[in-house]
Coordinates of C-alpha atoms in Angstrom, one line a residue:
I1 CA 92.7 99.1 113.2
P2 CA 94.5 96.0 111.8
R3 CA 95.8 93.0 113.7
E4 CA 99.4 94.2 113.1
V5 CA 98.8 97.3 115.2
L6 CA 97.2 95.3 118.0
D7 CA 100.3 93.0 118.0
D8 CA 102.8 95.8 118.0
Q9 CA 101.1 97.5 120.9
Q10 CA 100.4 94.1 122.7
V11 CA 96.8 95.4 123.3
I12 CA 94.8 93.4 125.8
R13 CA 91.8 95.6 126.4
L14 CA 89.5 97.3 123.9
N15 CA 89.9 100.8 125.4
D16 CA 93.7 100.7 124.6
A17 CA 93.0 99.5 121.1
L18 CA 90.5 102.3 120.4
R19 CA 93.1 105.0 121.1
N20 CA 94.1 104.3 117.5
A21 CA 91.0 105.9 116.1
S22 CA 90.1 109.6 116.4
G23 CA 87.2 110.8 118.5
V24 CA 86.8 107.7 120.7
V25 CA 87.3 107.9 124.5
S26 CA 86.2 105.7 127.4
N27 CA 82.7 106.1 128.8
S28 CA 82.8 103.4 131.4
L29 CA 85.0 100.7 132.9
D30 CA 82.0 99.2 134.6
Q31 CA 82.6 95.6 135.9
R32 CA 79.8 94.5 133.6
G33 CA 81.7 95.8 130.5
Q34 CA 83.4 98.7 128.8
R35 CA 81.5 101.5 127.1
F36 CA 82.7 104.2 124.8
I37 CA 82.0 107.7 123.6
I38 CA 82.3 108.3 119.8
R39 CA 82.0 111.8 118.4
G40 CA 80.6 113.1 121.7
F41 CA 77.8 110.5 122.3
S42 CA 78.1 107.8 125.0
S43 CA 77.2 104.1 125.0
S44 CA 78.1 103.5 121.4
S45 CA 77.0 100.1 120.1
I46 CA 79.5 97.3 120.0
L47 CA 79.1 94.9 117.1
R48 CA 80.7 91.6 116.3
D49 CA 80.9 90.9 112.6
G50 CA 78.0 93.3 112.1
F51 CA 75.8 91.7 114.9
R52 CA 74.8 93.6 118.0
Q53 CA 76.7 92.8 121.2
T54 CA 75.0 95.8 122.8
N55 CA 71.9 97.6 121.5
G56 CA 73.0 101.2 122.0
S57 CA 72.7 102.0 125.7
S58 CA 70.6 98.9 126.3
G59 CA 72.4 95.9 127.8
N60 CA 76.0 94.9 128.7
A61 CA 78.5 93.0 126.7
G62 CA 81.4 92.3 129.1
F63 CA 85.0 93.0 128.4
Q64 CA 85.6 92.1 124.7
E65 CA 88.4 89.6 124.1
L66 CA 90.7 90.6 121.3
A67 CA 92.6 87.3 121.0
N68 CA 90.6 86.2 117.9
I69 CA 90.1 89.7 116.4
E70 CA 91.4 90.3 112.8
Q71 CA 90.7 94.0 112.9
I72 CA 88.6 96.6 114.7
E73 CA 86.4 99.0 112.7
V74 CA 85.1 102.3 114.1
L75 CA 82.1 103.3 112.0
K76 CA 81.6 107.0 112.4
G77 CA 78.2 108.5 112.5
P78 CA 74.9 106.5 112.1
A79 CA 76.5 104.7 109.2
A80 CA 75.8 101.1 110.1
I81 CA 72.8 100.4 107.9
L82 CA 73.1 96.7 108.5
A83 CA 72.9 96.9 112.3
G84 CA 70.3 99.6 112.8
N85 CA 69.5 101.2 116.1
V86 CA 73.0 102.6 116.7
E87 CA 74.0 105.7 118.5
P88 CA 74.4 108.7 116.2
G89 CA 78.1 109.1 117.1
G90 CA 78.9 105.7 115.6
A91 CA 79.5 102.0 116.4
I92 CA 82.5 99.7 117.0
N93 CA 82.6 96.5 114.9
L94 CA 85.0 93.7 115.9
V95 CA 85.9 91.5 113.0
T96 CA 86.8 87.9 114.0
E97 CA 89.6 85.8 112.5
K98 CA 88.5 83.2 109.9
P99 CA 89.9 79.7 109.3
L100 CA 93.1 79.5 107.1
S101 CA 93.6 77.2 104.1
E102 CA 97.2 76.4 105.1
P103 CA 98.2 74.8 108.4
F104 CA 99.0 77.4 111.1
Y105 CA 100.0 76.9 114.7
E106 CA 100.9 79.7 117.1
L107 CA 101.7 79.4 120.8
G108 CA 101.9 82.6 122.8
L109 CA 102.7 83.8 126.3
R110 CA 102.3 87.1 128.0
A111 CA 103.6 88.1 131.4
G112 CA 103.9 91.4 133.2
N113 CA 103.8 93.5 136.3
R114 CA 100.7 93.1 138.5
E115 CA 101.4 89.3 138.1
L116 CA 100.0 89.1 134.6
I117 CA 100.2 85.6 133.1
E118 CA 98.5 84.7 129.8
P119 CA 99.2 81.5 127.8
S120 CA 97.3 81.3 124.5
I121 CA 97.0 79.2 121.4
D122 CA 95.9 80.0 117.8
I123 CA 95.7 77.1 115.4
S124 CA 94.1 76.7 112.0
G125 CA 94.1 74.7 108.8
P126 CA 92.2 72.2 106.7
L127 CA 90.5 69.2 108.3
T128 CA 90.1 67.3 104.9
D129 CA 92.5 66.5 102.1
D130 CA 90.4 68.5 99.6
G131 CA 90.5 71.6 101.8
Q132 CA 86.8 72.0 101.8
L133 CA 86.5 71.9 105.6
L134 CA 88.7 74.3 107.6
Y135 CA 88.9 75.1 111.2
R136 CA 90.4 77.7 113.6
L137 CA 90.7 77.6 117.4
N138 CA 91.7 80.5 119.7
A139 CA 92.0 79.9 123.4
L140 CA 93.7 81.6 126.4
Y141 CA 93.8 81.8 130.1
R142 CA 94.6 85.1 131.8
N143 CA 95.2 86.0 135.4
E144 CA 96.4 89.4 136.7
D145 CA 96.1 91.6 139.7
Y146 CA 93.7 94.6 139.3
H147 CA 95.3 98.0 139.1
R148 CA 93.5 99.2 142.2
D149 CA 93.6 97.9 145.8
F150 CA 91.2 95.0 145.5
D151 CA 92.0 91.5 146.8
V152 CA 90.1 90.0 143.8
P153 CA 92.2 89.3 140.7
V154 CA 91.1 89.4 137.1
E155 CA 90.8 85.9 135.9
R156 CA 89.5 84.8 132.5
F157 CA 89.1 81.6 130.4
F158 CA 88.3 82.1 126.7
I159 CA 87.8 79.7 123.8
A160 CA 86.6 80.3 120.3
P161 CA 86.3 77.5 117.7
V162 CA 85.3 78.1 114.1
L163 CA 84.5 75.7 111.3
S164 CA 84.2 76.7 107.6
W165 CA 82.8 74.4 104.9
A166 CA 83.1 75.1 101.2
I167 CA 79.9 73.2 100.2
S168 CA 80.7 74.0 96.6
D169 CA 82.6 76.6 94.6
R170 CA 79.7 78.9 95.0
T171 CA 78.4 78.1 98.5
D172 CA 80.1 78.5 101.9
L173 CA 79.0 77.9 105.5
T174 CA 80.8 79.0 108.6
V175 CA 79.8 78.0 112.1
E176 CA 81.4 79.6 115.2
L177 CA 81.2 79.6 118.9
E178 CA 82.8 81.9 121.5
Y179 CA 82.8 81.4 125.3
S180 CA 84.4 83.3 128.1
D181 CA 84.1 83.0 131.9
E182 CA 85.6 85.8 134.0
T183 CA 85.8 87.0 137.5
R184 CA 87.1 90.5 138.5
P185 CA 86.7 93.2 141.2
A186 CA 83.4 95.0 141.4
D187 CA 85.0 98.5 141.1
F188 CA 81.7 100.4 141.3
G189 CA 82.9 103.3 143.3
G190 CA 85.8 104.9 141.5
I191 CA 86.8 108.2 143.3
P192 CA 84.1 110.7 144.4
A193 CA 84.2 114.4 143.6
I194 CA 85.2 116.9 146.3
G195 CA 84.6 120.4 145.1
D196 CA 85.4 120.9 141.4
R197 CA 87.8 117.9 141.2
V198 CA 87.9 114.3 142.2
A199 CA 89.2 113.8 145.8
D200 CA 92.9 114.3 146.3
V201 CA 93.7 110.7 147.3
P202 CA 95.9 107.9 145.9
F203 CA 94.2 106.7 142.7
D204 CA 94.5 103.0 143.7
R205 CA 92.3 103.7 146.8
I206 CA 88.9 102.0 146.7
T207 CA 85.6 103.1 148.2
G208 CA 84.1 99.7 148.4
E209 CA 85.4 96.6 150.2
P210 CA 88.6 94.8 149.0
D211 CA 86.6 91.5 148.3
D212 CA 83.8 93.1 146.3
D213 CA 83.6 90.9 143.2
A214 CA 81.9 90.4 139.9
A215 CA 81.4 87.5 137.5
N216 CA 80.8 87.7 133.7
E217 CA 79.9 84.6 131.6
F218 CA 79.5 85.1 127.8
L219 CA 78.4 82.7 125.1
R220 CA 78.1 83.6 121.4
L221 CA 77.2 81.1 118.7
G222 CA 75.9 81.3 115.2
Y223 CA 76.5 80.7 111.5
Q224 CA 77.2 82.6 108.3
F225 CA 75.9 81.2 104.9
E226 CA 76.7 82.7 101.5
H227 CA 75.7 81.5 98.1
R228 CA 76.9 83.2 94.9
F229 CA 74.4 82.9 92.1
S230 CA 77.0 84.4 89.7
D231 CA 80.0 86.7 89.7
S232 CA 77.5 89.6 90.2
W233 CA 74.9 88.4 92.6
K234 CA 75.0 86.7 96.0
V235 CA 72.8 86.0 99.0
R236 CA 73.9 86.0 102.6
N237 CA 72.1 84.6 105.7
S238 CA 73.5 84.7 109.2
F239 CA 72.3 84.1 112.7
R240 CA 73.7 84.9 116.2
F241 CA 72.7 83.9 119.7
I242 CA 74.3 85.7 122.6
S243 CA 73.9 84.9 126.3
F244 CA 75.5 87.2 128.8
D245 CA 75.2 86.6 132.6
N246 CA 76.7 89.1 135.0
D247 CA 76.5 89.6 138.7
F248 CA 78.3 91.6 141.3
V249 CA 78.3 92.4 145.0
S250 CA 79.7 95.8 146.1
N251 CA 79.5 98.3 149.0
V252 CA 78.5 101.3 147.0
V253 CA 78.7 105.0 147.9
F254 CA 75.3 106.7 147.6
R255 CA 76.1 110.1 149.3
T256 CA 79.3 112.1 150.0
N257 CA 79.8 114.6 152.7
E258 CA 82.3 116.8 150.8
A259 CA 83.1 118.9 153.9
T260 CA 84.4 115.9 155.9
G261 CA 85.1 113.3 153.2
D262 CA 82.7 110.9 154.8
L263 CA 81.0 108.5 152.4
F264 CA 77.7 106.9 153.2
R265 CA 77.6 103.4 151.7
V266 CA 75.0 100.7 151.0
W267 CA 75.5 97.1 150.1
V268 CA 74.2 96.2 146.6
Q269 CA 73.8 92.8 145.0
N270 CA 73.0 92.8 141.3
E271 CA 72.3 90.2 138.6
Q272 CA 71.5 91.1 134.9
P273 CA 71.2 88.1 132.7
S274 CA 70.3 88.7 129.1
D275 CA 69.7 86.6 125.9
S276 CA 69.6 88.0 122.4
Y277 CA 68.8 86.5 119.0
E278 CA 69.5 88.1 115.6
L279 CA 68.9 86.8 112.1
Q280 CA 70.1 88.7 109.0
T281 CA 69.5 88.0 105.3
N282 CA 70.6 90.2 102.5
V283 CA 71.2 90.2 98.7
V284 CA 74.1 92.0 97.1
G285 CA 74.2 92.5 93.3
E286 CA 76.0 94.4 90.6
F287 CA 74.3 95.6 87.5
A288 CA 74.2 98.5 85.0
T289 CA 71.6 100.9 83.7
G290 CA 73.1 102.2 80.5
S291 CA 76.5 103.6 81.4
I292 CA 75.8 103.8 85.1
E293 CA 77.1 101.0 87.3
H294 CA 75.1 100.0 90.5
T295 CA 76.0 97.9 93.6
L296 CA 72.7 97.1 95.3
L297 CA 72.3 95.9 98.9
A298 CA 68.8 94.9 100.2
G299 CA 68.0 92.9 103.3
V300 CA 66.0 92.2 106.4
D301 CA 67.0 91.5 110.0
L302 CA 65.1 90.3 113.1
Y303 CA 66.4 91.0 116.6
R304 CA 65.1 90.0 120.0
Q305 CA 66.6 90.7 123.4
D306 CA 65.3 89.4 126.7
S307 CA 66.8 90.7 129.9
E308 CA 66.2 90.7 133.6
S309 CA 67.4 92.8 136.5
R310 CA 67.7 91.2 140.0
R311 CA 68.7 93.5 142.8
R312 CA 69.0 93.5 146.6
F313 CA 70.0 96.4 148.9
D314 CA 71.0 96.4 152.5
F315 CA 70.3 99.8 154.0
N316 CA 71.4 98.9 157.5
R317 CA 73.6 101.6 159.0
Q318 CA 77.3 101.2 158.4
P319 CA 80.2 102.9 160.1
L320 CA 81.1 106.1 158.3
F321 CA 83.8 105.6 155.7
N322 CA 86.2 108.4 155.2
I323 CA 87.9 108.7 151.8
F324 CA 91.0 110.4 153.4
D325 CA 91.3 107.9 156.2
P326 CA 89.6 104.7 155.1
V327 CA 88.9 101.7 157.4
Y328 CA 87.7 98.5 155.6
G329 CA 86.2 95.4 157.0
V330 CA 82.4 95.8 156.8
P331 CA 81.1 92.3 156.3
R332 CA 78.6 91.4 153.6
P333 CA 75.0 90.8 154.8
D334 CA 74.0 87.2 155.3
S335 CA 71.1 87.6 152.9
F336 CA 73.5 88.1 150.0
D337 CA 74.2 84.4 150.0
E338 CA 71.0 83.9 148.1
S339 CA 70.0 85.1 144.6
P340 CA 68.4 88.6 144.7
P341 CA 64.7 89.1 144.0
L342 CA 63.5 90.0 140.5
A343 CA 63.2 93.8 140.0
S344 CA 62.4 94.1 136.3
K345 CA 62.1 92.2 133.0
F346 CA 62.6 93.7 129.6
R347 CA 62.0 92.5 126.0
T348 CA 62.8 94.3 122.8
D349 CA 61.7 93.0 119.3
N350 CA 63.1 94.7 116.2
L351 CA 62.3 94.2 112.5
G352 CA 64.6 96.0 110.1
L353 CA 64.3 96.4 106.4
Y354 CA 66.9 98.2 104.3
V355 CA 68.0 98.9 100.8
Q356 CA 71.1 100.7 99.6
D357 CA 72.4 101.5 96.1
Q358 CA 76.0 102.5 95.4
I359 CA 76.0 104.3 92.0
E360 CA 79.0 105.0 89.8
L361 CA 77.8 108.0 87.9
S362 CA 81.1 108.4 86.2
D363 CA 84.7 107.3 86.6
N364 CA 85.2 109.9 89.4
L365 CA 81.7 110.6 90.8
F366 CA 79.8 108.2 93.1
L367 CA 76.5 108.4 94.8
L368 CA 75.4 106.3 97.8
A369 CA 71.7 106.3 98.8
G370 CA 70.1 104.1 101.4
L371 CA 66.9 103.7 103.4
R372 CA 66.2 101.6 106.5
F373 CA 62.9 100.9 108.2
D374 CA 62.7 99.8 111.8
A375 CA 59.7 98.6 113.7
V376 CA 60.4 98.1 117.4
S377 CA 58.2 96.6 120.2
Q378 CA 59.3 97.0 123.8
E379 CA 57.8 95.4 126.9
T380 CA 58.9 96.1 130.5
E381 CA 57.7 95.0 133.9
R382 CA 58.9 96.8 137.0
F383 CA 58.2 94.5 140.0
D384 CA 59.8 97.0 142.4
I385 CA 57.1 99.6 141.7
N386 CA 54.4 97.2 140.3
T387 CA 54.1 98.6 136.8
D388 CA 54.2 97.3 133.3
S389 CA 54.5 99.1 130.0
E390 CA 54.4 98.3 126.3
Q391 CA 55.5 100.6 123.5
N392 CA 55.6 100.2 119.7
D393 CA 57.6 102.6 117.5
D394 CA 58.7 102.7 113.9
A395 CA 60.9 105.0 111.8
F396 CA 62.5 105.4 108.4
T397 CA 66.2 106.4 108.5
P398 CA 67.6 107.6 105.2
R399 CA 71.3 108.2 104.4
V400 CA 72.9 109.7 101.3
G401 CA 76.5 110.4 100.3
L402 CA 78.4 111.7 97.4
V403 CA 82.1 111.0 96.6
Y404 CA 84.1 113.0 94.0
K405 CA 87.6 111.9 93.0
P406 CA 89.6 114.8 91.5
A407 CA 92.6 112.3 91.3
D408 CA 93.0 108.6 91.7
D409 CA 94.4 108.9 95.2
V410 CA 92.1 111.7 96.5
S411 CA 88.4 111.6 97.4
L412 CA 86.2 114.4 98.5
Y413 CA 83.0 113.4 100.1
T414 CA 79.8 114.6 101.8
S415 CA 77.0 112.7 103.5
Y416 CA 73.8 113.1 105.5
S417 CA 72.5 110.3 107.7
T418 CA 69.9 109.7 110.4
S419 CA 69.6 107.3 113.3
F420 CA 66.9 105.8 115.4
S421 CA 67.4 104.1 118.8
P422 CA 64.7 103.0 121.3
N423 CA 65.1 104.1 124.8
S424 CA 65.2 101.2 127.3
G425 CA 64.8 103.2 130.5
T426 CA 61.5 104.0 132.3
N427 CA 60.4 107.0 134.2
R428 CA 59.0 106.9 137.7
D429 CA 55.6 106.1 136.3
G430 CA 57.0 103.0 134.7
D431 CA 56.6 104.3 131.2
I432 CA 59.2 103.8 128.5
L433 CA 60.6 107.0 127.0
E434 CA 60.1 107.8 123.4
P435 CA 63.0 106.7 121.1
E436 CA 66.1 108.8 120.5
K437 CA 66.5 110.2 117.0
G438 CA 69.7 111.7 115.5
Q439 CA 70.9 113.4 112.3
Q440 CA 74.4 113.9 111.0
F441 CA 76.0 116.0 108.3
E442 CA 79.6 115.4 107.3
V443 CA 82.1 116.6 104.8
G444 CA 85.7 115.4 104.3
V445 CA 88.7 114.4 102.2
R446 CA 90.4 111.1 102.0
A447 CA 93.8 110.5 100.5
E448 CA 95.8 107.4 99.7
L449 CA 99.5 108.4 99.8
L450 CA 102.9 106.9 99.1
G451 CA 101.6 104.4 96.6
D452 CA 98.5 103.6 98.8
R453 CA 100.7 102.6 101.7
L454 CA 99.5 105.6 103.8
L455 CA 95.9 106.5 104.4
A456 CA 94.8 110.0 105.6
N457 CA 91.3 111.2 106.3
L458 CA 90.0 114.6 107.4
A459 CA 86.4 115.0 108.4
L460 CA 84.1 117.8 109.7
F461 CA 80.8 116.7 111.2
N462 CA 77.7 118.0 112.9
I463 CA 75.3 115.7 114.8
T464 CA 72.2 116.3 116.8
K465 CA 70.3 113.9 119.0
Q466 CA 66.8 114.4 120.4
N467 CA 64.9 112.8 123.4
V468 CA 68.0 111.8 125.3
A469 CA 67.5 109.6 128.5
T470 CA 69.5 110.5 131.6
A471 CA 69.2 109.5 135.2
D472 CA 66.3 111.0 137.1
P473 CA 68.0 113.3 139.7
N474 CA 65.3 112.5 142.2
S475 CA 65.8 108.7 142.1
L476 CA 66.8 106.9 145.2
P477 CA 69.7 104.3 145.1
G478 CA 68.7 101.4 142.9
Q479 CA 65.6 102.9 141.4
N480 CA 67.2 103.6 138.0
F481 CA 64.5 106.0 136.8
V482 CA 65.3 108.1 133.8
V483 CA 64.1 111.4 132.3
A484 CA 64.4 112.9 128.8
T485 CA 66.8 115.9 128.6
G486 CA 65.8 117.2 125.2
E487 CA 68.4 117.7 122.6
Q488 CA 72.2 117.3 122.4
R489 CA 74.6 118.5 119.6
S490 CA 78.1 117.5 118.8
Q491 CA 80.3 119.0 116.1
G492 CA 84.0 118.8 115.4
I493 CA 87.0 118.0 113.3
E494 CA 88.8 114.7 113.0
L495 CA 92.1 113.7 111.4
D496 CA 93.3 110.1 111.0
I497 CA 96.6 108.9 109.5
I498 CA 97.5 105.2 109.4
G499 CA 99.9 103.1 107.3
E500 CA 103.5 102.7 106.3
I501 CA 105.9 105.7 105.7
L502 CA 108.9 103.5 104.6
P503 CA 109.5 99.8 104.6
G504 CA 109.3 98.7 108.2
W505 CA 108.2 102.2 109.5
D506 CA 104.5 102.3 110.5
I507 CA 102.5 105.1 111.9
V508 CA 99.1 105.6 113.5
A509 CA 98.2 109.2 114.3
N510 CA 94.9 110.9 115.0
Y511 CA 93.5 114.2 116.4
A512 CA 89.9 115.1 117.3
Y513 CA 88.3 118.4 118.2
T514 CA 84.8 117.8 119.6
D515 CA 82.3 120.5 120.8
A516 CA 79.5 118.5 122.5
D517 CA 76.7 120.5 124.2
I518 CA 73.2 120.2 125.6
T519 CA 71.1 122.4 123.4
E520 CA 67.7 121.8 124.9
D521 CA 66.9 120.6 128.4
N522 CA 64.1 120.7 130.9
N523 CA 66.4 120.7 134.0
G524 CA 68.3 123.9 133.4
L525 CA 71.3 122.3 131.7
E526 CA 71.1 124.1 128.4
D527 CA 74.5 125.2 127.0
N528 CA 76.4 122.8 129.3
R529 CA 79.0 120.5 127.8
L530 CA 78.3 116.8 127.7
F531 CA 80.1 114.9 130.4
G532 CA 83.2 112.8 129.6
V533 CA 83.9 114.5 126.2
P534 CA 87.2 116.3 125.8
E535 CA 87.5 119.2 123.4
H536 CA 91.0 117.9 122.3
N537 CA 92.2 114.3 121.9
V538 CA 95.5 113.3 120.3
N539 CA 97.1 109.9 119.8
L540 CA 100.3 108.8 118.1
W541 CA 102.0 105.4 117.7
T542 CA 105.0 104.7 115.4
N543 CA 107.0 101.6 115.1
Y544 CA 110.1 100.8 113.1
D545 CA 111.6 97.3 112.4
I546 CA 115.1 97.2 111.1
Q547 CA 115.0 95.6 107.7
E548 CA 118.6 94.6 106.9
G549 CA 122.0 93.8 108.5
D550 CA 122.9 92.0 111.7
L551 CA 120.1 93.8 113.6
A552 CA 117.4 92.9 111.1
G553 CA 114.2 92.0 113.0
L554 CA 114.8 94.4 115.9
G555 CA 112.0 96.9 116.3
F556 CA 111.3 100.0 118.4
G557 CA 107.9 101.7 119.1
I558 CA 107.0 104.9 120.8
G559 CA 103.6 106.6 121.3
V560 CA 101.6 109.2 123.2
N561 CA 98.0 109.6 124.3
Y562 CA 96.6 113.0 125.2
V563 CA 93.0 113.6 126.5
G564 CA 92.0 117.1 127.3
E565 CA 89.9 118.3 130.2
R566 CA 86.4 116.8 130.5
F567 CA 83.4 117.6 132.8
G568 CA 82.5 114.7 135.1
D569 CA 78.7 115.3 134.9
N570 CA 76.2 117.2 132.8
D571 CA 75.8 119.7 135.6
N572 CA 79.4 120.6 134.8
S573 CA 80.0 120.7 138.5
F574 CA 83.5 119.1 138.4
V575 CA 86.3 118.6 136.0
L576 CA 88.3 115.5 135.1
E577 CA 91.8 116.9 134.5
D578 CA 93.7 116.4 131.2
Y579 CA 96.4 113.7 131.0
F580 CA 99.3 112.8 128.8
L581 CA 100.5 109.1 128.6
T582 CA 103.7 107.8 127.1
N583 CA 104.1 104.3 125.7
A584 CA 107.0 102.4 124.2
A585 CA 108.0 99.0 122.9
V586 CA 111.1 97.0 121.9
S587 CA 110.7 93.8 119.9
Y588 CA 112.7 91.2 118.0
R589 CA 111.5 88.9 115.3
R590 CA 113.5 86.0 114.0
D591 CA 112.4 83.2 111.7
N592 CA 109.2 81.9 113.2
W593 CA 109.3 83.6 116.7
R594 CA 108.8 87.0 118.1
A595 CA 109.6 88.5 121.5
A596 CA 108.7 91.9 122.8
L597 CA 108.5 94.2 125.8
N598 CA 105.7 96.8 125.9
F599 CA 105.5 99.7 128.3
R600 CA 102.2 101.6 128.8
N601 CA 101.9 104.8 130.9
L602 CA 105.7 104.9 131.1
F603 CA 105.8 107.7 133.7
D604 CA 103.0 106.3 135.9
V605 CA 100.7 109.2 135.4
D606 CA 97.5 109.3 137.6
Y607 CA 94.4 109.9 135.5
I608 CA 90.7 109.3 135.4
D609 CA 89.9 107.1 132.4
S610 CA 86.2 107.4 132.4
S611 CA 83.1 108.8 134.2
E612 CA 79.4 108.0 134.1
G613 CA 78.1 111.4 135.1
S614 CA 78.0 111.1 138.9
R615 CA 79.8 113.0 141.6
D616 CA 79.7 110.1 144.0
I617 CA 80.6 107.0 142.0
E618 CA 82.1 105.6 138.8
N619 CA 84.9 108.2 138.2
R620 CA 87.4 105.4 137.5
P621 CA 91.2 105.8 137.4
G622 CA 93.1 104.3 134.5
E623 CA 96.0 101.9 134.8
G624 CA 99.4 103.1 136.0
F625 CA 102.8 102.0 134.8
T626 CA 102.4 98.7 133.0
I627 CA 104.9 96.2 131.5
V628 CA 103.8 93.4 129.2
G629 CA 106.4 90.9 128.0
S630 CA 105.3 88.6 125.2
F631 CA 106.7 85.7 123.3
S632 CA 105.1 83.8 120.4
I633 CA 106.2 81.1 118.1
E634 CA 104.6 79.8 114.9
F635 CA 104.8 76.3 113.4

């Protein structure tokens, strides 16, 4: 998903950006960060330049800022051999903008309904006369009202400086930092289920208190080093440190009386600080064995994540809260003025070794073979139940693929790949569950049309995942115990089209059919569909800029998003109804400036964006009618 598409759509949030890729739907709009389902499997890893922001379902990563993103890559299946430990559905990689060799200065402003205001800057260029030292700086401030009835706005400060040094004609070093500080509502409740649907109430109605709030502070820093020994061989070494602190206070529903609509609520205070460190080193080389050409990749990575969970609950009896006739005003407990007690600590250490060879067998036949080895150590302490546990696991995960090109612009491919992902949750005995393992088989065709301006991809896939962790149905609020549900399978068809039809006329279109089921389970859920996964998902966006005449620079965009029915939980006890959104845009570009008006959810459709598998909480509505006006000028 290139920067041009993000600009045309004036995308602010990652969930809107990912509608441009097939088979991706929202999994969570949790105040600690967004999560996504890819090819039927939830909590897909989010990467930044190939480094883990989240480690599968372990940890939070906040709301990703897109101001400094060059492009977004959706890696389908367990294909990220560099990252390892990814969910078998795939991973999302955010590629950051790099410093430019020519001076560039851009000032931007966004404004919209719900009192959105967002000034931003993006500046870049050389710092020295010889151009060996380059810089780039992205920064913004954003303030807007939340789309549901909270008194707390969404407020963010973001800054991301980057320095790039060409040490020699063969050696480069890039150092970067990214920092964001955000407050937002703690929208933990969503809308509870009543019967086989969510409650029939206005979608902006909240089940917590209007002043429930959350704070997210994110820091990322690191470097990238590359040395080219020759035109054929190079070595890369990179490091990332990520610190993410998040906390929230919310009056949370823990039980619903569906006959009356009465909700029983409990005050929750939560802090989950985490630090992660990742070091990657790899060698890339091109060589030949006779007439066969090779591109070899071999490397090692080290990863550590330390996290804590601090929680406090207040179970004192509250007045009943009725979803159909709500009365707010329950004060926070006085004890919530202090930091909550430590409930658990968790450490993950991961050593990964990998090798991959891309082999050109002939002019139109290519073989890809790769193998990764992971050794993972996990330690957890549960202070709330006085247990500690340690677990060590290792696994080999191979992948192999074959590409045949019957014509220069058509590729037929097939692949088999595997995945390995440690479980971070513990059962009620305090023991860590065994790791999840997955396998995927895929066949497809890829075509580059209209002189390579338009790219089309059709894929058929089958994925299975074993030893899946889900919430223990016998857990009390705040215990967070998990159990293994056995095996899940997802299979389907995906079609993606992106590119330029004619000069000035761009299109992004995709369709996904996904059949995702529980195939083995020890809780009687076999043959149920996986929650949150629609069978049918269609997205379209097309934009045309007039190229000539007095109206040159005037552009128009139109798009739709369709998400089919989904179950809200793995019991398949309630349904999240399908929805159809309409989006539009009008823009004008002249010389060095651009102005635009973007409209999302043009007809103000009520819909549930995401669910986390509970009847009582976290069935969260999406945004209603939204206007974003934008203006940018370059110097």
